[in-house]
CSV table of C-alpha atoms and ligand atoms in Angstrom, one decimal:
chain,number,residue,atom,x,y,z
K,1,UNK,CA,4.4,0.0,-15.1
K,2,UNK,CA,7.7,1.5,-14.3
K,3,UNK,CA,7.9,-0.4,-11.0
K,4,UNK,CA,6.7,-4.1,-11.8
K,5,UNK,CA,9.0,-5.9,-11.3
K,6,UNK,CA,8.8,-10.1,-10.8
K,7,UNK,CA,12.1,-11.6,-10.8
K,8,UNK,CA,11.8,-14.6,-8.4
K,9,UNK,CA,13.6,-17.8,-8.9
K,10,UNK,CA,16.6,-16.3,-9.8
K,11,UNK,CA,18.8,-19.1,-9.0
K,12,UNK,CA,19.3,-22.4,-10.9
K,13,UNK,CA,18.1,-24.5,-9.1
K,14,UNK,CA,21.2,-26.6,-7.8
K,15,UNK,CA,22.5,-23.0,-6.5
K,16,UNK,CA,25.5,-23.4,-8.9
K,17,UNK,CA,24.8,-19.9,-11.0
K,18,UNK,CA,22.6,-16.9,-10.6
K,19,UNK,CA,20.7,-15.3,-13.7
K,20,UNK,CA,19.2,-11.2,-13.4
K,21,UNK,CA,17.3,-9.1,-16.1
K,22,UNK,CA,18.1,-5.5,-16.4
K,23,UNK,CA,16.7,-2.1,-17.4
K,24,UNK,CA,19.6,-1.9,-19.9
K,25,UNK,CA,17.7,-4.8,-21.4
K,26,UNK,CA,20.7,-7.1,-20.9
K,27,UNK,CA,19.7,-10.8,-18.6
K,28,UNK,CA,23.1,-11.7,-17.7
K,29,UNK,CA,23.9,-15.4,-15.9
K,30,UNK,CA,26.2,-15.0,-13.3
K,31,UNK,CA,28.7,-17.6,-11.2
K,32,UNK,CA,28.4,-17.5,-7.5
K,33,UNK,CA,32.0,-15.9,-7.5
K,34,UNK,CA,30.4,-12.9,-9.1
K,35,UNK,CA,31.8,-13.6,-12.8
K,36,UNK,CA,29.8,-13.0,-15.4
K,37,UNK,CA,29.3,-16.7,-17.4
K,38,UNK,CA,26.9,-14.9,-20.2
K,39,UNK,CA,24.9,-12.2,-21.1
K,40,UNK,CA,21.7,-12.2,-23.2
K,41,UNK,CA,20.8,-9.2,-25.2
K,42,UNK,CA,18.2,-10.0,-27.6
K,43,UNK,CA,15.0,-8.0,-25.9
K,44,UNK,CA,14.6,-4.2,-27.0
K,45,UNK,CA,14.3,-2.4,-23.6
K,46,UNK,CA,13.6,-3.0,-19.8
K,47,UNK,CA,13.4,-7.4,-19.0
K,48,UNK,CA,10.6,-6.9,-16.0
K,49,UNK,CA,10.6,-10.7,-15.4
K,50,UNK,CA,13.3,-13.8,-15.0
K,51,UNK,CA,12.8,-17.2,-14.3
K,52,UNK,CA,14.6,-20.5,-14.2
K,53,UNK,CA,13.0,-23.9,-15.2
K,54,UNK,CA,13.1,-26.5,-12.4
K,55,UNK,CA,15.4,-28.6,-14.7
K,56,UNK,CA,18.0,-25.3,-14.9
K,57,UNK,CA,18.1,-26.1,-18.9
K,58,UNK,CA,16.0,-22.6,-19.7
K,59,UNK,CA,15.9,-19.3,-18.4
K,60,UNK,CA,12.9,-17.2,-19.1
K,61,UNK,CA,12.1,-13.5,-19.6
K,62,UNK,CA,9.4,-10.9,-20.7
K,63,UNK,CA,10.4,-7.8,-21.8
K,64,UNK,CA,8.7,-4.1,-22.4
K,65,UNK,CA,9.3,-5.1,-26.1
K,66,UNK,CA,6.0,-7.0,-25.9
K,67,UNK,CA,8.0,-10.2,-26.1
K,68,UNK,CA,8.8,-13.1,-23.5
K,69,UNK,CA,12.1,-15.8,-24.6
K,70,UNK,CA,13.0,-19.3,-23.8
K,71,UNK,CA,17.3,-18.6,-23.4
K,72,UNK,CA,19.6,-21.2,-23.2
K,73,UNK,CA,21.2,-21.0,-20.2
K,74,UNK,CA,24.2,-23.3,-21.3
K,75,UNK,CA,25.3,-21.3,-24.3
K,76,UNK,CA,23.3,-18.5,-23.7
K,77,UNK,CA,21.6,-18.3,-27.3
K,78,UNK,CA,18.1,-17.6,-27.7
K,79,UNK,CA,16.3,-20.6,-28.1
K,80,UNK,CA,12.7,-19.5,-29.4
K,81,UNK,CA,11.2,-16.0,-28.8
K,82,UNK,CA,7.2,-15.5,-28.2
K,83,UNK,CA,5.6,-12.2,-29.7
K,84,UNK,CA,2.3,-12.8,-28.7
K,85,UNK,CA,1.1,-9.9,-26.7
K,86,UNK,CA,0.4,-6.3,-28.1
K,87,UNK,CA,1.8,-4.5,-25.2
K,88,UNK,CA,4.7,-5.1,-22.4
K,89,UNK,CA,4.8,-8.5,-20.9
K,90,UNK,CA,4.8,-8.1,-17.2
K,91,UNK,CA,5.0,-11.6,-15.9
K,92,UNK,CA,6.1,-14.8,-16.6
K,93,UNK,CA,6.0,-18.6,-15.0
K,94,UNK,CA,6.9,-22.3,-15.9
K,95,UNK,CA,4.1,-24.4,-16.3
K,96,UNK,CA,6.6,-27.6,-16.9
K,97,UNK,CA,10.0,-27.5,-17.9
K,98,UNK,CA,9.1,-26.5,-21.7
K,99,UNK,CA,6.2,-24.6,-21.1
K,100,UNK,CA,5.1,-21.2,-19.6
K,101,UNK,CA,2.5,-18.5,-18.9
K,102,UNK,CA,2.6,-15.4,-19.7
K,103,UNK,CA,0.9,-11.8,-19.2
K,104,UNK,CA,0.9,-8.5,-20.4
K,105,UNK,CA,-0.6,-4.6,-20.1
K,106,UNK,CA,-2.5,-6.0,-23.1
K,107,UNK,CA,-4.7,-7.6,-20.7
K,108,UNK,CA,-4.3,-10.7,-22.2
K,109,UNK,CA,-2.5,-14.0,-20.7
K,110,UNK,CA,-1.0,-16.7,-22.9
K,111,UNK,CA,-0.1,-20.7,-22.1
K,112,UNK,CA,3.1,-21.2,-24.8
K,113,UNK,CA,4.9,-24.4,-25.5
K,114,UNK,CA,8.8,-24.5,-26.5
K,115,UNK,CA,8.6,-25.4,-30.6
K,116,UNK,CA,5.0,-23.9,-31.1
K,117,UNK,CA,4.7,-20.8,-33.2
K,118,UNK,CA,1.3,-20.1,-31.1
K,119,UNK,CA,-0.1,-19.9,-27.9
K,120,UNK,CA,-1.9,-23.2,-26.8
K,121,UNK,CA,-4.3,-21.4,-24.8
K,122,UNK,CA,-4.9,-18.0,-24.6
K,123,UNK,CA,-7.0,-16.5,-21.4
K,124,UNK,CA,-9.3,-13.3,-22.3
K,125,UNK,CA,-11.4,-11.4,-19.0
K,126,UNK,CA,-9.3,-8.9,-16.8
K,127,UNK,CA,-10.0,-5.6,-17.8
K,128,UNK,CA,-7.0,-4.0,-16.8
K,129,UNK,CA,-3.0,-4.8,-17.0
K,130,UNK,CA,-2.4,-8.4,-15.7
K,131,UNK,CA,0.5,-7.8,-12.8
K,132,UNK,CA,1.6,-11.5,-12.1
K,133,UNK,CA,0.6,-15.3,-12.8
K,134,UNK,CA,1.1,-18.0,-10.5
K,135,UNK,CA,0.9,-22.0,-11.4
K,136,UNK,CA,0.0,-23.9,-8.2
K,137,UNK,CA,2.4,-26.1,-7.2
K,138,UNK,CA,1.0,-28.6,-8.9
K,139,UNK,CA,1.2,-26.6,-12.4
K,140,UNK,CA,-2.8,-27.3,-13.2
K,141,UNK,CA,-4.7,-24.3,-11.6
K,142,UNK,CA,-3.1,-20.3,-12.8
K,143,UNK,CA,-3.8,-17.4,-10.8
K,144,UNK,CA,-3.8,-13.9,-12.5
K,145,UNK,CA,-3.9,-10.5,-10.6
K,146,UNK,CA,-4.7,-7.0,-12.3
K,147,UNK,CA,-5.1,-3.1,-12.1
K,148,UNK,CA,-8.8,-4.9,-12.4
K,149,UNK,CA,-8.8,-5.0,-8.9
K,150,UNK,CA,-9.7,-9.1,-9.5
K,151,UNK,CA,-7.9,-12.2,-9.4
K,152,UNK,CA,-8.7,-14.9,-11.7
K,153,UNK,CA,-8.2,-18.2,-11.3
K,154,UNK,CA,-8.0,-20.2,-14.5
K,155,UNK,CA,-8.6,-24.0,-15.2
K,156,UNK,CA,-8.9,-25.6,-18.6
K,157,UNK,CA,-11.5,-23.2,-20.1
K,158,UNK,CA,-12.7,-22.1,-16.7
K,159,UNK,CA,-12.2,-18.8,-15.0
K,160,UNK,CA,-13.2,-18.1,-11.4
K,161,UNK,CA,-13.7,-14.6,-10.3
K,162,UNK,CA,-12.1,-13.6,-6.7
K,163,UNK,CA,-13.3,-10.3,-6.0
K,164,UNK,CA,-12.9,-8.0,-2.7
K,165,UNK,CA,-9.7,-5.6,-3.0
K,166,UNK,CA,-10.9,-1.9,-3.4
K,167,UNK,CA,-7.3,-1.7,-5.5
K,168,UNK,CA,-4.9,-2.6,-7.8
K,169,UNK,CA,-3.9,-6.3,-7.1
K,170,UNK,CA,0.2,-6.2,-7.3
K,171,UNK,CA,0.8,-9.7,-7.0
K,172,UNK,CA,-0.4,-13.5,-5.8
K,173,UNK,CA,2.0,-16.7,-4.2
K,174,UNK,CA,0.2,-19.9,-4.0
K,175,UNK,CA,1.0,-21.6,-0.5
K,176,UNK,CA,3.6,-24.0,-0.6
K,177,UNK,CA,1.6,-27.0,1.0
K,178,UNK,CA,-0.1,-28.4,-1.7
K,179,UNK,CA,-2.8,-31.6,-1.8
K,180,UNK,CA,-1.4,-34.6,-0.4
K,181,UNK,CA,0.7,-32.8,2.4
K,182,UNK,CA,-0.1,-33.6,6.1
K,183,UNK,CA,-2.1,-30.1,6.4
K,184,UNK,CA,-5.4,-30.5,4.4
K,185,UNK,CA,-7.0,-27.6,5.9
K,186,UNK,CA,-3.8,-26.0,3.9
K,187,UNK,CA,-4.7,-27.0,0.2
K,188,UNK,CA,-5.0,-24.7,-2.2
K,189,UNK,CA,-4.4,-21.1,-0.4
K,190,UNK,CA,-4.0,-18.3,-2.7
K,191,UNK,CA,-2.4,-14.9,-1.0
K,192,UNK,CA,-3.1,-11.6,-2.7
K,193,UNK,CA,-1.4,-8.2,-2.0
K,194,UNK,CA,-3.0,-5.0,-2.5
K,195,UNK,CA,-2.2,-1.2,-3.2
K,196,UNK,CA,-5.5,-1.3,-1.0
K,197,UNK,CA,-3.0,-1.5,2.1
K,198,UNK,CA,-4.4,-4.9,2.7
K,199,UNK,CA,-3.3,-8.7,2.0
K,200,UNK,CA,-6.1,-11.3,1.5
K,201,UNK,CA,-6.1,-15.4,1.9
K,202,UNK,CA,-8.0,-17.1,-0.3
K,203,UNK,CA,-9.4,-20.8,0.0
K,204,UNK,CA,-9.6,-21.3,-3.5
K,205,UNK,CA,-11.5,-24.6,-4.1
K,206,UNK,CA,-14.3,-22.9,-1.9
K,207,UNK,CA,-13.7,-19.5,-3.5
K,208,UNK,CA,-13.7,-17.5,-0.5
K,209,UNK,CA,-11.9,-14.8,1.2
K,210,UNK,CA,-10.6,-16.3,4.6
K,211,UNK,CA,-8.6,-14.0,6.1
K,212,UNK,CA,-8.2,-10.0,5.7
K,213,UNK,CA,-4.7,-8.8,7.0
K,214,UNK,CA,-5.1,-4.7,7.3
K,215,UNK,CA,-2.3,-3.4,9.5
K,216,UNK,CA,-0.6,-2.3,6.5
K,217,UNK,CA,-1.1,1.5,6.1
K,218,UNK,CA,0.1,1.6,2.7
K,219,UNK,CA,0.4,-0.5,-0.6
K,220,UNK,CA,1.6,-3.9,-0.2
K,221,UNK,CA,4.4,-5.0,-3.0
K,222,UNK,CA,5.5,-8.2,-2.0
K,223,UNK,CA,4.1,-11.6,-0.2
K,224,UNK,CA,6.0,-14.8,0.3
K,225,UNK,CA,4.9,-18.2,2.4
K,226,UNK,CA,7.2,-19.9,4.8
K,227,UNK,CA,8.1,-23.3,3.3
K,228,UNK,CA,5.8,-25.0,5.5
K,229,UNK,CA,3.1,-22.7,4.7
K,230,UNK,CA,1.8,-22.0,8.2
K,231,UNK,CA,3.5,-18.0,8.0
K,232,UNK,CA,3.4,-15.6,5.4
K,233,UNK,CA,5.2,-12.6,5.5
K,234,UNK,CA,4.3,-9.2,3.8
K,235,UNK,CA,6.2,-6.3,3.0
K,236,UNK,CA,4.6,-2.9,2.4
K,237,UNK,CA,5.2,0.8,1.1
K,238,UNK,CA,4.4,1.8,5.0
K,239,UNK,CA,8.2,0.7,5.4
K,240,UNK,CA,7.0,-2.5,7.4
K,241,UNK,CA,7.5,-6.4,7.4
K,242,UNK,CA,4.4,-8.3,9.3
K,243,UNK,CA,4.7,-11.9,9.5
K,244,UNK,CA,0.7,-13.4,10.3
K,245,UNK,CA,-0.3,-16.8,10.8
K,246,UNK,CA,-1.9,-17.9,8.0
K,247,UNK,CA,-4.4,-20.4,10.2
K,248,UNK,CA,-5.2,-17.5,12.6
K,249,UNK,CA,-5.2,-14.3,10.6
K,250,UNK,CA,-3.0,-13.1,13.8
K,251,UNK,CA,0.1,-10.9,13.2
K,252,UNK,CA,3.1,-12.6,15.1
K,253,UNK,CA,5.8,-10.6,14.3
K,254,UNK,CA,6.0,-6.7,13.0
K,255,UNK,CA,9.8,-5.0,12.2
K,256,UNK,CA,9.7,-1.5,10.8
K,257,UNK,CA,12.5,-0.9,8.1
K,258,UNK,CA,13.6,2.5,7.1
K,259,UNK,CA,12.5,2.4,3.5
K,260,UNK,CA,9.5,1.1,1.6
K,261,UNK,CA,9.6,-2.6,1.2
K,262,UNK,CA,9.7,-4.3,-2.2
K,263,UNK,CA,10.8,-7.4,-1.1
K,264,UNK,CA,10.3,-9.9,0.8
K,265,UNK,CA,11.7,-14.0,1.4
K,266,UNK,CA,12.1,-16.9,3.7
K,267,UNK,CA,15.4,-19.0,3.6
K,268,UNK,CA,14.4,-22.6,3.4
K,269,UNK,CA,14.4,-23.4,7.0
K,270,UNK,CA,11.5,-21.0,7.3
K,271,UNK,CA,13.9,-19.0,10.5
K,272,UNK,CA,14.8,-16.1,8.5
K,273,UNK,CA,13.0,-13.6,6.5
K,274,UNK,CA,15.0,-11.1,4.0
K,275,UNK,CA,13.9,-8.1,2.8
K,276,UNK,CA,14.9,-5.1,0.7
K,277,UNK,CA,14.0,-1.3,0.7
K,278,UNK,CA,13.5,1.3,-1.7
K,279,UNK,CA,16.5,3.2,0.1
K,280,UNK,CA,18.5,0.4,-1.2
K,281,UNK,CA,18.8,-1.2,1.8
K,282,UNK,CA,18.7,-5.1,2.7
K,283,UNK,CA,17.9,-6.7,6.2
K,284,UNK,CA,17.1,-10.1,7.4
K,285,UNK,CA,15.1,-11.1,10.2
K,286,UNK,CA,15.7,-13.6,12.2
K,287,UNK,CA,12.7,-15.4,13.7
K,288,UNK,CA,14.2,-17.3,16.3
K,289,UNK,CA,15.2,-14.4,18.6
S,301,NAG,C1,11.5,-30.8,-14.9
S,301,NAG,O1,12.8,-31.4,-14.9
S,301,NAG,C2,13.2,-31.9,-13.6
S,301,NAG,C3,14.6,-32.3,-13.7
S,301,NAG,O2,14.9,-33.0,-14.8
S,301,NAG,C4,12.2,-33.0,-13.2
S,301,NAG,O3,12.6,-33.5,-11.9
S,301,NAG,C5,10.8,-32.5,-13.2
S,301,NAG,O4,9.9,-33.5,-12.9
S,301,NAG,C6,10.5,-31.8,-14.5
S,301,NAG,N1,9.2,-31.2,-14.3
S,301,NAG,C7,8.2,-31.4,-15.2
S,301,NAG,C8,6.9,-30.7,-14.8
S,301,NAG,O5,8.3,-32.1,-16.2
């Protein structure tokens, strides 16, 4: 629990301000000069996930308190909070621009819309902490991950079972590429990382496994697509950074860091991956060379 951690989209979108959550319990918005513009203190202990809503209105958080809260990012005021769960919420995502998911060590995940005092959907089945939830890009399909050792893929009242990790599932990204895009053979992929040393690919609409990547000799904490979907990079406790194919399986680049790896990015050209270390340092890779 201590070490989940899911703060992704930490920037408004237009790149104008930069929002973090904090141990202290504190999610302060920040200027890209490095002033503080507001701080939010209305959780009771560690924030363990952050998020911005596309439109950059609403900035969202989930708290050891149990609780997850719509903020305000121009005044910085809470704007409604959501005590759903009966344990620490551990993940968060935006659904739409007014509505989220949720999930928790309660083993519970919740769909909750800005103005209702109750969940709209509520999804029972893991039985173990639920890590991280993904939307697709598309916001209609949610993937869960657990202690469990399965991911779950929810749709309306629907729940599809993925099941091959001999561990703890950390977290899921949904490829970038999603229907519609030149790449059909693309739709729908699902990555998973393990504390089983391994990442999986998943075809989800066929509900298979297609790819096993297991150079890793140690948990993995953190996957991310290139923005064209055809790399992903992982970053593992073993200290390393692989970057596969995700057509082939294949590993085309390795780097070795000198710490565990938490972390790990693509800029938006898809040229450079960033990545940080648990002995606090920060690299980036650069793909071209
Ligand atoms: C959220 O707001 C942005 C900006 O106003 C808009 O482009 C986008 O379509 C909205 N998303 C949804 C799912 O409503």
């Amino acid at each position: 629990l201590s070490c989940k951690i899911c703060y992704d989209r930490l920037f408004k979108c237009d790149g104008t301000l930069l929002a973090t959550g904090s141990y202290d319990g504190y999610a302060r918005i920040w200027m890209t000069d490095g002033r503080l513009a507001s701080t939010l203190g209305q959780h009771k202990g560690p924030i363990f996930a952050l998020k911005w809503n596309k439109k950059g209105n609403y900035i969202l958080s989930a708290g050891v308190d149990k609780t997850t809260i719509i903020w305000d990012a121009s005044s910085g005021h809470c704007t409604q909070q959501f005590a759903f769960h009966s344990a620490p919420a551990l993940d968060v995502d935006w659904q739409t621009n007014t509505s989220f998911a949720s999930c928790s060590t309660d083993q519970c995940i919740h769909v909750c819309q800005l103005g209702q005092d109750k969940p709209i959907k509520s999804f029972q089945g893991h039985t173990n902490e639920v890590n991280a939830i993904k939307w697709d890009p598309q916001g209609n399909l949610l993937a869960s991950c657990s202690d469990d050792m399965t991911l779950k893929i929810w749709s309306g009242y629907m729940c599809y079972d993925l099941q091959a990790h001999s561990k703890e599932i950390y977290t899921i990204k949904w490829s970038p590429t999603g229907p519609g895009t030149n790449n059909p053979s693309m739709n729908l992929i699902l990555a998973s990382a393990s504390f089983d040393s391994t990442v999986r690919l998943w075809d989800v609409e066929r509900g298979a496994c297609i790819h096993t990547l297991t150079r890793h000799s140690e948990p993995v904490y953190s996957v991310a697509f290139s923005p064209d979907g055809k790399f992903l990079a992982s970053g593992s406790f073993d200290k390393c950074v692989h970057i596969w194919s995700t057509q082939s399986g294949q590993l085309v680049h390795s780097y070795k860091g000198t710490g565990g790896i938490f972390e790990v990015c693509w800029n938006s050209r898809g040229d450079k991956v960033g990545a940080s270390a648990s002995d606090g340092s920060v690299f980036v890779l650069d793909l071209r060379k």
